[in-house]
Amino acid sequence: MKKRIAVIGAGPSGLAQLRAFESAKQKGAEVPEIVCYEKQETWGGLWNYTWRTGLDQNGEPVHCSMYRYLWSNGPKEGLEFADYSFEEHFGRPIASYPPREVLWDYIKGRVERSQVKSQIRFQNVVRSVDYSEETEQFTVTAHDLLKGQTTAEVFDYVVVASGHFSCPNIPYFPGFEGFNGRILHAHDFRDALEFKDKDILLVGSSYSSEDIGSQCYKYGAKSITTSYRTQPMGYDWPENWKEVPLLTHVKGNTAYFKDGSSKVVDAIILCTGYKHHFPFIHDSLKLRTENRLWPLGLYKGIFWEKNPKLIYLGMQDQYYTFNMFDAQAWYARDVILNRISLPPSDVMAAHSLAWRKREETLKDAEEQIVFQGDYVKELLSATDYPYLDVDGINQAFFKWKHDKKEDIMGYRDLTFHSLITGNESPAHHTPWLEELNDSMESYLKALPQARLNHSSCTVHNFSLS
């Protein structure tokens, strides 16, 4: 009987898994039956922007943490698919730091040219995943939001590709209940213009704080204060941006910090990260981890060691993204197709522990980048995924970190060369700080219409004059 696989989520990780099997099928392999469950109306995961917060139109928690005006905060050359370049999609090189809509179009472009969409059940929310030791199969129960029906189907493998940037980690600070302004988590941040002419406080010192603060600065916030727990981000911020130690409490509209300083603010945005949250998975199968480069319990960072038929994609803290998800998906595919054999459970656990021990020795961002690059290399070396210049990507990430240190508000104006095509990306037609329109139409307006001729490139729907 043909194997059946459930894939939960049609974001970048889930689509990578569908694409991996499609690639094998195109080369003549017999592949399993795949059902992909996606709770949103369309594919793309977090890159599929919605204005909604809280609950969606169906009463389901909003998955999306995306906001308007988001531009890539890392060079696109570090996430490029080895089998589908940006140049192939858009018909020519484009700048290195695209806005959200451009990246979403690129993600869609690769799968639109394949036959995987028929495998996806949109607006289907997975309610439970259970495993039977007797049958050695999973039962996946899902709710079709359009039909109002619940289904329960049996699968041989389950791939969890629902991501880990949708369940906010929300701390409490004394006085929140009496704060006279707005308090929100980054998950619910949608538009920097809401905070124009406002004094804002961001709690947190990682990428969300850095980027949301930069967006608010760009769109006219009066002042920005970021509060850190252990150490400041340390960039050369604009004059109206200040970093202070951790928030202790608020009173009225005044925020107080550990160094004794205070600041009157209009809004508090909690950039305090996300939880790995899988309410639909039985407790015996559930991954429990913090946001780390190496979560324990996953062989090769993929297979649930207690039951390797359960596969988790994209659960790591990430420098690498799209192409790392590909590396994981290709490896998982080859295990399912019996091209790769998994070792005994004790060997799997030892392998995972060795990676964790190495992770604990990492001293800085460059060592972390090399660590994750080595992980990607290990996966790729076992599959037929097209050649990916991991060392070159590492170098691009090193340059990116240096560029940010040199000019945190101008690094997006710099360019890189593609590790797939070798071509240098052009500079964007408008400096990032001056570009207030984040639409794909505006972003691509300088590209000659005649060059944009790839059949899957949806920019043909726009007038680029």
PDB file of C-alpha atoms in Angstrom, residues 130-387:
ATOM      1  CA  ASP A 130      -2.093  10.974  17.661  1.00  0.00           C
ATOM      2  CA  TYR A 131       0.027   7.852  17.148  1.00  0.00           C
ATOM      3  CA  SER A 132      -0.993   4.235  17.522  1.00  0.00           C
ATOM      4  CA  GLU A 133       1.727   1.851  18.688  1.00  0.00           C
ATOM      5  CA  GLU A 134      -0.436  -1.002  17.466  1.00  0.00           C
ATOM      6  CA  THR A 135      -0.843   0.144  13.859  1.00  0.00           C
ATOM      7  CA  GLU A 136       2.353   2.283  13.818  1.00  0.00           C
ATOM      8  CA  GLN A 137       0.394   5.061  12.150  1.00  0.00           C
ATOM      9  CA  PHE A 138      -0.770   8.571  12.954  1.00  0.00           C
ATOM     10  CA  THR A 139      -4.315   9.853  13.002  1.00  0.00           C
ATOM     11  CA  VAL A 140      -4.613  13.488  11.992  1.00  0.00           C
ATOM     12  CA  THR A 141      -7.878  15.209  12.847  1.00  0.00           C
ATOM     13  CA  ALA A 142      -8.550  18.464  10.998  1.00  0.00           C
ATOM     14  CA  HIS A 143     -11.353  21.001  10.757  1.00  0.00           C
ATOM     15  CA  ASP A 144     -12.309  22.280   7.302  1.00  0.00           C
ATOM     16  CA  LEU A 145     -13.292  25.863   8.083  1.00  0.00           C
ATOM     17  CA  LEU A 146     -15.130  26.390   4.791  1.00  0.00           C
ATOM     18  CA  LYS A 147     -17.205  23.219   4.893  1.00  0.00           C
ATOM     19  CA  GLY A 148     -17.587  23.164   8.657  1.00  0.00           C
ATOM     20  CA  GLN A 149     -16.552  19.526   8.702  1.00  0.00           C
ATOM     21  CA  THR A 150     -14.050  17.530  10.725  1.00  0.00           C
ATOM     22  CA  THR A 151     -11.988  14.769   9.155  1.00  0.00           C
ATOM     23  CA  ALA A 152      -9.788  12.086  10.695  1.00  0.00           C
ATOM     24  CA  GLU A 153      -7.271  10.404   8.386  1.00  0.00           C
ATOM     25  CA  VAL A 154      -4.459   7.916   8.857  1.00  0.00           C
ATOM     26  CA  PHE A 155      -0.852   8.622   7.813  1.00  0.00           C
ATOM     27  CA  ASP A 156       2.492   6.833   7.966  1.00  0.00           C
ATOM     28  CA  TYR A 157       4.505  10.031   8.548  1.00  0.00           C
ATOM     29  CA  VAL A 158       3.677  13.494   9.856  1.00  0.00           C
ATOM     30  CA  VAL A 159       5.758  16.536   8.963  1.00  0.00           C
ATOM     31  CA  VAL A 160       5.270  19.468  11.347  1.00  0.00           C
ATOM     32  CA  ALA A 161       6.029  22.590   9.325  1.00  0.00           C
ATOM     33  CA  SER A 162       3.907  25.113  11.202  1.00  0.00           C
ATOM     34  CA  GLY A 163       6.849  27.263  12.290  1.00  0.00           C
ATOM     35  CA  HIS A 164       7.593  28.797  15.658  1.00  0.00           C
ATOM     36  CA  PHE A 165       6.967  32.512  15.178  1.00  0.00           C
ATOM     37  CA  SER A 166       3.242  32.708  15.841  1.00  0.00           C
ATOM     38  CA  CYS A 167       2.738  32.133  19.585  1.00  0.00           C
ATOM     39  CA  PRO A 168       4.060  35.229  21.380  1.00  0.00           C
ATOM     40  CA  ASN A 169       6.037  35.104  24.589  1.00  0.00           C
ATOM     41  CA  ILE A 170       4.398  37.863  26.615  1.00  0.00           C
ATOM     42  CA  PRO A 171       6.064  38.878  29.900  1.00  0.00           C
ATOM     43  CA  TYR A 172       4.358  40.932  32.582  1.00  0.00           C
ATOM     44  CA  PHE A 173       5.802  44.015  34.226  1.00  0.00           C
ATOM     45  CA  PRO A 174       4.204  45.671  37.262  1.00  0.00           C
ATOM     46  CA  GLY A 175       1.914  48.520  36.312  1.00  0.00           C
ATOM     47  CA  PHE A 176       0.897  47.195  32.900  1.00  0.00           C
ATOM     48  CA  GLU A 177      -2.745  47.078  33.939  1.00  0.00           C
ATOM     49  CA  GLY A 178      -2.722  50.816  34.657  1.00  0.00           C
ATOM     50  CA  PHE A 179      -0.644  51.966  31.661  1.00  0.00           C
ATOM     51  CA  ASN A 180      -2.369  54.824  29.873  1.00  0.00           C
ATOM     52  CA  GLY A 181      -1.107  53.972  26.400  1.00  0.00           C
ATOM     53  CA  ARG A 182      -1.082  50.894  24.186  1.00  0.00           C
ATOM     54  CA  ILE A 183       0.721  47.640  25.020  1.00  0.00           C
ATOM     55  CA  LEU A 184       1.190  45.026  22.295  1.00  0.00           C
ATOM     56  CA  HIS A 185       3.477  42.180  21.325  1.00  0.00           C
ATOM     57  CA  ALA A 186       5.454  42.285  18.071  1.00  0.00           C
ATOM     58  CA  HIS A 187       3.098  39.521  16.856  1.00  0.00           C
ATOM     59  CA  ASP A 188       0.312  42.113  16.689  1.00  0.00           C
ATOM     60  CA  PHE A 189       2.406  44.964  15.251  1.00  0.00           C
ATOM     61  CA  ARG A 190       1.070  45.819  11.795  1.00  0.00           C
ATOM     62  CA  ASP A 191       1.860  49.402  10.780  1.00  0.00           C
ATOM     63  CA  ALA A 192       4.639  51.755  11.865  1.00  0.00           C
ATOM     64  CA  LEU A 193       2.513  54.758  10.888  1.00  0.00           C
ATOM     65  CA  GLU A 194       0.387  54.068  13.957  1.00  0.00           C
ATOM     66  CA  PHE A 195       3.308  55.342  16.029  1.00  0.00           C
ATOM     67  CA  LYS A 196       4.131  58.475  14.028  1.00  0.00           C
ATOM     68  CA  ASP A 197       4.947  61.365  16.411  1.00  0.00           C
ATOM     69  CA  LYS A 198       4.794  58.946  19.377  1.00  0.00           C
ATOM     70  CA  ASP A 199       7.338  58.119  22.063  1.00  0.00           C
ATOM     71  CA  ILE A 200       7.638  54.337  21.992  1.00  0.00           C
ATOM     72  CA  LEU A 201       9.330  51.741  24.174  1.00  0.00           C
ATOM     73  CA  LEU A 202      10.417  48.385  22.766  1.00  0.00           C
ATOM     74  CA  VAL A 203      11.233  45.652  25.276  1.00  0.00           C
ATOM     75  CA  GLY A 204      13.813  43.265  23.819  1.00  0.00           C
ATOM     76  CA  SER A 205      17.170  43.458  22.069  1.00  0.00           C
ATOM     77  CA  SER A 206      17.002  41.057  19.150  1.00  0.00           C
ATOM     78  CA  TYR A 207      15.874  41.229  15.530  1.00  0.00           C
ATOM     79  CA  SER A 208      12.241  42.175  16.208  1.00  0.00           C
ATOM     80  CA  SER A 209      13.219  45.103  18.383  1.00  0.00           C
ATOM     81  CA  GLU A 210      15.863  46.222  15.922  1.00  0.00           C
ATOM     82  CA  ASP A 211      13.573  46.054  12.903  1.00  0.00           C
ATOM     83  CA  ILE A 212      10.326  47.339  14.405  1.00  0.00           C
ATOM     84  CA  GLY A 213      12.267  50.213  15.955  1.00  0.00           C
ATOM     85  CA  SER A 214      13.861  50.957  12.579  1.00  0.00           C
ATOM     86  CA  GLN A 215      10.453  50.926  10.880  1.00  0.00           C
ATOM     87  CA  CYS A 216       9.009  53.276  13.481  1.00  0.00           C
ATOM     88  CA  TYR A 217      11.997  55.617  13.087  1.00  0.00           C
ATOM     89  CA  LYS A 218      11.598  55.562   9.309  1.00  0.00           C
ATOM     90  CA  TYR A 219       7.903  56.418   9.493  1.00  0.00           C
ATOM     91  CA  GLY A 220       8.231  59.264  11.960  1.00  0.00           C
ATOM     92  CA  ALA A 221       8.218  58.093  15.576  1.00  0.00           C
ATOM     93  CA  LYS A 222       9.107  60.959  17.912  1.00  0.00           C
ATOM     94  CA  SER A 223      11.494  58.857  19.997  1.00  0.00           C
ATOM     95  CA  ILE A 224      12.466  55.205  20.368  1.00  0.00           C
ATOM     96  CA  THR A 225      13.681  53.546  23.549  1.00  0.00           C
ATOM     97  CA  THR A 226      14.767  49.907  23.557  1.00  0.00           C
ATOM     98  CA  SER A 227      15.125  48.015  26.823  1.00  0.00           C
ATOM     99  CA  TYR A 228      17.538  45.085  27.045  1.00  0.00           C
ATOM    100  CA  ARG A 229      17.803  42.230  29.558  1.00  0.00           C
ATOM    101  CA  THR A 230      21.496  41.319  29.242  1.00  0.00           C
ATOM    102  CA  GLN A 231      23.218  43.612  26.756  1.00  0.00           C
ATOM    103  CA  PRO A 232      22.328  46.375  24.286  1.00  0.00           C
ATOM    104  CA  MET A 233      22.304  45.818  20.542  1.00  0.00           C
ATOM    105  CA  GLY A 234      25.043  48.449  20.367  1.00  0.00           C
ATOM    106  CA  TYR A 235      24.425  49.912  16.924  1.00  0.00           C
ATOM    107  CA  ASP A 236      25.032  53.561  16.027  1.00  0.00           C
ATOM    108  CA  TRP A 237      21.395  54.574  16.433  1.00  0.00           C
ATOM    109  CA  PRO A 238      19.868  57.899  15.348  1.00  0.00           C
ATOM    110  CA  GLU A 239      19.758  60.730  17.896  1.00  0.00           C
ATOM    111  CA  ASN A 240      16.191  60.000  19.007  1.00  0.00           C
ATOM    112  CA  TRP A 241      16.936  56.319  19.752  1.00  0.00           C
ATOM    113  CA  LYS A 242      18.275  55.242  23.135  1.00  0.00           C
ATOM    114  CA  GLU A 243      19.053  51.830  24.658  1.00  0.00           C
ATOM    115  CA  VAL A 244      18.449  51.316  28.379  1.00  0.00           C
ATOM    116  CA  PRO A 245      18.566  48.349  30.795  1.00  0.00           C
ATOM    117  CA  LEU A 246      15.523  46.192  31.436  1.00  0.00           C
ATOM    118  CA  LEU A 247      12.148  47.683  32.254  1.00  0.00           C
ATOM    119  CA  THR A 248      11.195  47.226  35.927  1.00  0.00           C
ATOM    120  CA  HIS A 249       7.705  48.731  36.064  1.00  0.00           C
ATOM    121  CA  VAL A 250       5.423  51.397  34.693  1.00  0.00           C
ATOM    122  CA  LYS A 251       3.285  53.988  36.406  1.00  0.00           C
ATOM    123  CA  GLY A 252       0.821  55.963  34.378  1.00  0.00           C
ATOM    124  CA  ASN A 253       2.705  56.715  31.169  1.00  0.00           C
ATOM    125  CA  THR A 254       6.146  56.552  32.756  1.00  0.00           C
ATOM    126  CA  ALA A 255       8.393  53.528  32.263  1.00  0.00           C
ATOM    127  CA  TYR A 256      11.125  52.861  34.845  1.00  0.00           C
ATOM    128  CA  PHE A 257      14.339  50.910  34.180  1.00  0.00           C
ATOM    129  CA  LYS A 258      16.927  48.964  36.182  1.00  0.00           C
ATOM    130  CA  ASP A 259      19.505  51.765  36.008  1.00  0.00           C
ATOM    131  CA  GLY A 260      17.108  54.160  37.733  1.00  0.00           C
ATOM    132  CA  SER A 261      16.226  56.087  34.589  1.00  0.00           C
ATOM    133  CA  SER A 262      12.688  56.642  33.350  1.00  0.00           C
ATOM    134  CA  LYS A 263      10.868  57.682  30.203  1.00  0.00           C
ATOM    135  CA  VAL A 264       7.343  58.881  29.435  1.00  0.00           C
ATOM    136  CA  VAL A 265       6.053  56.772  26.552  1.00  0.00           C
ATOM    137  CA  ASP A 266       2.877  56.493  24.493  1.00  0.00           C
ATOM    138  CA  ALA A 267       3.177  52.797  23.603  1.00  0.00           C
ATOM    139  CA  ILE A 268       5.051  49.672  24.688  1.00  0.00           C
ATOM    140  CA  ILE A 269       5.881  47.007  22.116  1.00  0.00           C
ATOM    141  CA  LEU A 270       7.033  43.680  23.537  1.00  0.00           C
ATOM    142  CA  CYS A 271       9.710  42.264  21.229  1.00  0.00           C
ATOM    143  CA  THR A 272      10.183  39.318  23.548  1.00  0.00           C
ATOM    144  CA  GLY A 273      10.176  36.378  21.178  1.00  0.00           C
ATOM    145  CA  TYR A 274       7.955  33.387  20.534  1.00  0.00           C
ATOM    146  CA  LYS A 275       7.185  29.975  21.978  1.00  0.00           C
ATOM    147  CA  HIS A 276       7.385  26.633  20.220  1.00  0.00           C
ATOM    148  CA  HIS A 277       3.691  25.872  20.490  1.00  0.00           C
ATOM    149  CA  PHE A 278       1.999  22.767  19.110  1.00  0.00           C
ATOM    150  CA  PRO A 279      -1.420  22.471  20.786  1.00  0.00           C
ATOM    151  CA  PHE A 280      -2.535  19.960  18.150  1.00  0.00           C
ATOM    152  CA  ILE A 281       0.170  17.379  18.927  1.00  0.00           C
ATOM    153  CA  HIS A 282      -0.236  14.748  21.626  1.00  0.00           C
ATOM    154  CA  ASP A 283       2.008  15.404  24.619  1.00  0.00           C
ATOM    155  CA  SER A 284       4.018  12.240  23.971  1.00  0.00           C
ATOM    156  CA  LEU A 285       5.020  13.598  20.547  1.00  0.00           C
ATOM    157  CA  LYS A 286       5.473  17.266  21.352  1.00  0.00           C
ATOM    158  CA  LEU A 287       8.780  19.078  20.850  1.00  0.00           C
ATOM    159  CA  ARG A 288       9.631  21.210  23.860  1.00  0.00           C
ATOM    160  CA  THR A 289      12.476  23.624  23.322  1.00  0.00           C
ATOM    161  CA  GLU A 290      13.599  27.200  23.562  1.00  0.00           C
ATOM    162  CA  ASN A 291      14.646  29.082  20.431  1.00  0.00           C
ATOM    163  CA  ARG A 292      18.076  27.521  19.917  1.00  0.00           C
ATOM    164  CA  LEU A 293      20.412  26.722  17.046  1.00  0.00           C
ATOM    165  CA  TRP A 294      20.225  23.087  18.156  1.00  0.00           C
ATOM    166  CA  PRO A 295      16.987  21.874  19.784  1.00  0.00           C
ATOM    167  CA  LEU A 296      17.490  18.599  21.601  1.00  0.00           C
ATOM    168  CA  GLY A 297      15.384  15.548  20.772  1.00  0.00           C
ATOM    169  CA  LEU A 298      15.599  15.913  16.994  1.00  0.00           C
ATOM    170  CA  TYR A 299      18.006  13.666  15.076  1.00  0.00           C
ATOM    171  CA  LYS A 300      19.645  15.696  12.308  1.00  0.00           C
ATOM    172  CA  GLY A 301      17.557  18.559  13.683  1.00  0.00           C
ATOM    173  CA  ILE A 302      14.566  16.915  11.983  1.00  0.00           C
ATOM    174  CA  PHE A 303      13.401  13.537  13.312  1.00  0.00           C
ATOM    175  CA  TRP A 304      11.670  13.184  16.676  1.00  0.00           C
ATOM    176  CA  GLU A 305      14.018  10.706  18.303  1.00  0.00           C
ATOM    177  CA  LYS A 306      11.298   8.955  20.305  1.00  0.00           C
ATOM    178  CA  ASN A 307       9.384   8.335  17.076  1.00  0.00           C
ATOM    179  CA  PRO A 308      11.319   9.238  13.896  1.00  0.00           C
ATOM    180  CA  LYS A 309       8.161   8.985  11.790  1.00  0.00           C
ATOM    181  CA  LEU A 310       7.359  12.393  13.238  1.00  0.00           C
ATOM    182  CA  ILE A 311       9.352  15.077  11.432  1.00  0.00           C
ATOM    183  CA  TYR A 312       9.861  18.706  12.491  1.00  0.00           C
ATOM    184  CA  LEU A 313      11.100  21.237   9.934  1.00  0.00           C
ATOM    185  CA  GLY A 314      12.497  24.702  10.632  1.00  0.00           C
ATOM    186  CA  MET A 315      12.525  24.462  14.420  1.00  0.00           C
ATOM    187  CA  GLN A 316      15.977  26.025  14.842  1.00  0.00           C
ATOM    188  CA  ASP A 317      16.942  29.588  15.623  1.00  0.00           C
ATOM    189  CA  GLN A 318      17.880  30.790  12.176  1.00  0.00           C
ATOM    190  CA  TYR A 319      20.578  32.488  10.196  1.00  0.00           C
ATOM    191  CA  TYR A 320      19.844  30.156   7.284  1.00  0.00           C
ATOM    192  CA  THR A 321      16.178  29.986   6.299  1.00  0.00           C
ATOM    193  CA  PHE A 322      14.693  28.944   2.950  1.00  0.00           C
ATOM    194  CA  ASN A 323      17.631  26.871   1.747  1.00  0.00           C
ATOM    195  CA  MET A 324      18.060  25.265   5.173  1.00  0.00           C
ATOM    196  CA  PHE A 325      14.414  24.230   5.045  1.00  0.00           C
ATOM    197  CA  ASP A 326      15.154  22.721   1.630  1.00  0.00           C
ATOM    198  CA  ALA A 327      18.119  20.797   3.043  1.00  0.00           C
ATOM    199  CA  GLN A 328      15.923  19.416   5.820  1.00  0.00           C
ATOM    200  CA  ALA A 329      13.061  18.573   3.463  1.00  0.00           C
ATOM    201  CA  TRP A 330      15.301  16.758   0.958  1.00  0.00           C
ATOM    202  CA  TYR A 331      16.857  14.719   3.777  1.00  0.00           C
ATOM    203  CA  ALA A 332      13.475  13.861   5.291  1.00  0.00           C
ATOM    204  CA  ARG A 333      12.215  12.869   1.844  1.00  0.00           C
ATOM    205  CA  ASP A 334      15.098  10.481   1.313  1.00  0.00           C
ATOM    206  CA  VAL A 335      14.520   8.815   4.669  1.00  0.00           C
ATOM    207  CA  ILE A 336      10.837   8.323   3.788  1.00  0.00           C
ATOM    208  CA  LEU A 337      11.829   6.952   0.362  1.00  0.00           C
ATOM    209  CA  ASN A 338      14.255   4.516   2.070  1.00  0.00           C
ATOM    210  CA  ARG A 339      17.268   6.113   0.401  1.00  0.00           C
ATOM    211  CA  ILE A 340      18.731   6.931   3.824  1.00  0.00           C
ATOM    212  CA  SER A 341      18.506   4.625   6.842  1.00  0.00           C
ATOM    213  CA  LEU A 342      18.173   6.036  10.333  1.00  0.00           C
ATOM    214  CA  PRO A 343      20.492   4.650  13.032  1.00  0.00           C
ATOM    215  CA  PRO A 344      19.386   3.177  16.391  1.00  0.00           C
ATOM    216  CA  SER A 345      17.888   5.569  18.936  1.00  0.00           C
ATOM    217  CA  ASP A 346      21.031   5.732  21.081  1.00  0.00           C
ATOM    218  CA  VAL A 347      23.119   6.760  18.076  1.00  0.00           C
ATOM    219  CA  MET A 348      20.558   9.429  17.163  1.00  0.00           C
ATOM    220  CA  ALA A 349      20.614  10.827  20.694  1.00  0.00           C
ATOM    221  CA  ALA A 350      24.428  10.883  20.775  1.00  0.00           C
ATOM    222  CA  HIS A 351      24.534  12.715  17.437  1.00  0.00           C
ATOM    223  CA  SER A 352      22.118  15.358  18.704  1.00  0.00           C
ATOM    224  CA  LEU A 353      23.991  15.780  21.983  1.00  0.00           C
ATOM    225  CA  ALA A 354      27.291  16.282  20.151  1.00  0.00           C
ATOM    226  CA  TRP A 355      25.790  19.140  18.149  1.00  0.00           C
ATOM    227  CA  ARG A 356      24.319  20.672  21.316  1.00  0.00           C
ATOM    228  CA  LYS A 357      27.697  20.540  23.057  1.00  0.00           C
ATOM    229  CA  ARG A 358      29.274  22.327  20.111  1.00  0.00           C
ATOM    230  CA  GLU A 359      26.497  24.931  20.168  1.00  0.00           C
ATOM    231  CA  GLU A 360      27.299  25.693  23.794  1.00  0.00           C
ATOM    232  CA  THR A 361      30.904  26.604  22.864  1.00  0.00           C
ATOM    233  CA  LEU A 362      29.944  29.253  20.286  1.00  0.00           C
ATOM    234  CA  LYS A 363      31.301  32.661  21.230  1.00  0.00           C
ATOM    235  CA  ASP A 364      29.899  35.065  18.651  1.00  0.00           C
ATOM    236  CA  ALA A 365      27.674  35.483  15.608  1.00  0.00           C
ATOM    237  CA  GLU A 366      30.355  34.351  13.147  1.00  0.00           C
ATOM    238  CA  GLU A 367      30.808  31.057  14.980  1.00  0.00           C
ATOM    239  CA  GLN A 368      27.037  30.622  15.075  1.00  0.00           C
ATOM    240  CA  ILE A 369      26.806  31.195  11.318  1.00  0.00           C
ATOM    241  CA  VAL A 370      29.552  28.636  10.636  1.00  0.00           C
ATOM    242  CA  PHE A 371      27.814  26.198  12.988  1.00  0.00           C
ATOM    243  CA  GLN A 372      24.537  26.416  11.112  1.00  0.00           C
ATOM    244  CA  GLY A 373      26.327  26.341   7.787  1.00  0.00           C
ATOM    245  CA  ASP A 374      28.066  23.107   8.792  1.00  0.00           C
ATOM    246  CA  TYR A 375      24.687  21.668   9.726  1.00  0.00           C
ATOM    247  CA  VAL A 376      23.292  22.532   6.298  1.00  0.00           C
ATOM    248  CA  LYS A 377      26.367  20.974   4.660  1.00  0.00           C
ATOM    249  CA  GLU A 378      25.859  17.750   6.579  1.00  0.00           C
ATOM    250  CA  LEU A 379      22.302  17.428   5.319  1.00  0.00           C
ATOM    251  CA  LEU A 380      23.080  18.384   1.727  1.00  0.00           C
ATOM    252  CA  SER A 381      25.961  15.933   1.447  1.00  0.00           C
ATOM    253  CA  ALA A 382      23.502  13.036   1.710  1.00  0.00           C
ATOM    254  CA  THR A 383      20.973  14.117  -0.948  1.00  0.00           C
ATOM    255  CA  ASP A 384      20.696  15.167  -4.591  1.00  0.00           C
ATOM    256  CA  TYR A 385      19.850  18.787  -3.769  1.00  0.00           C
ATOM    257  CA  PRO A 386      21.612  21.080  -6.291  1.00  0.00           C
ATOM    258  CA  TYR A 387      24.995  22.462  -5.275  1.00  0.00           C
TER     259      TYR A 387
END
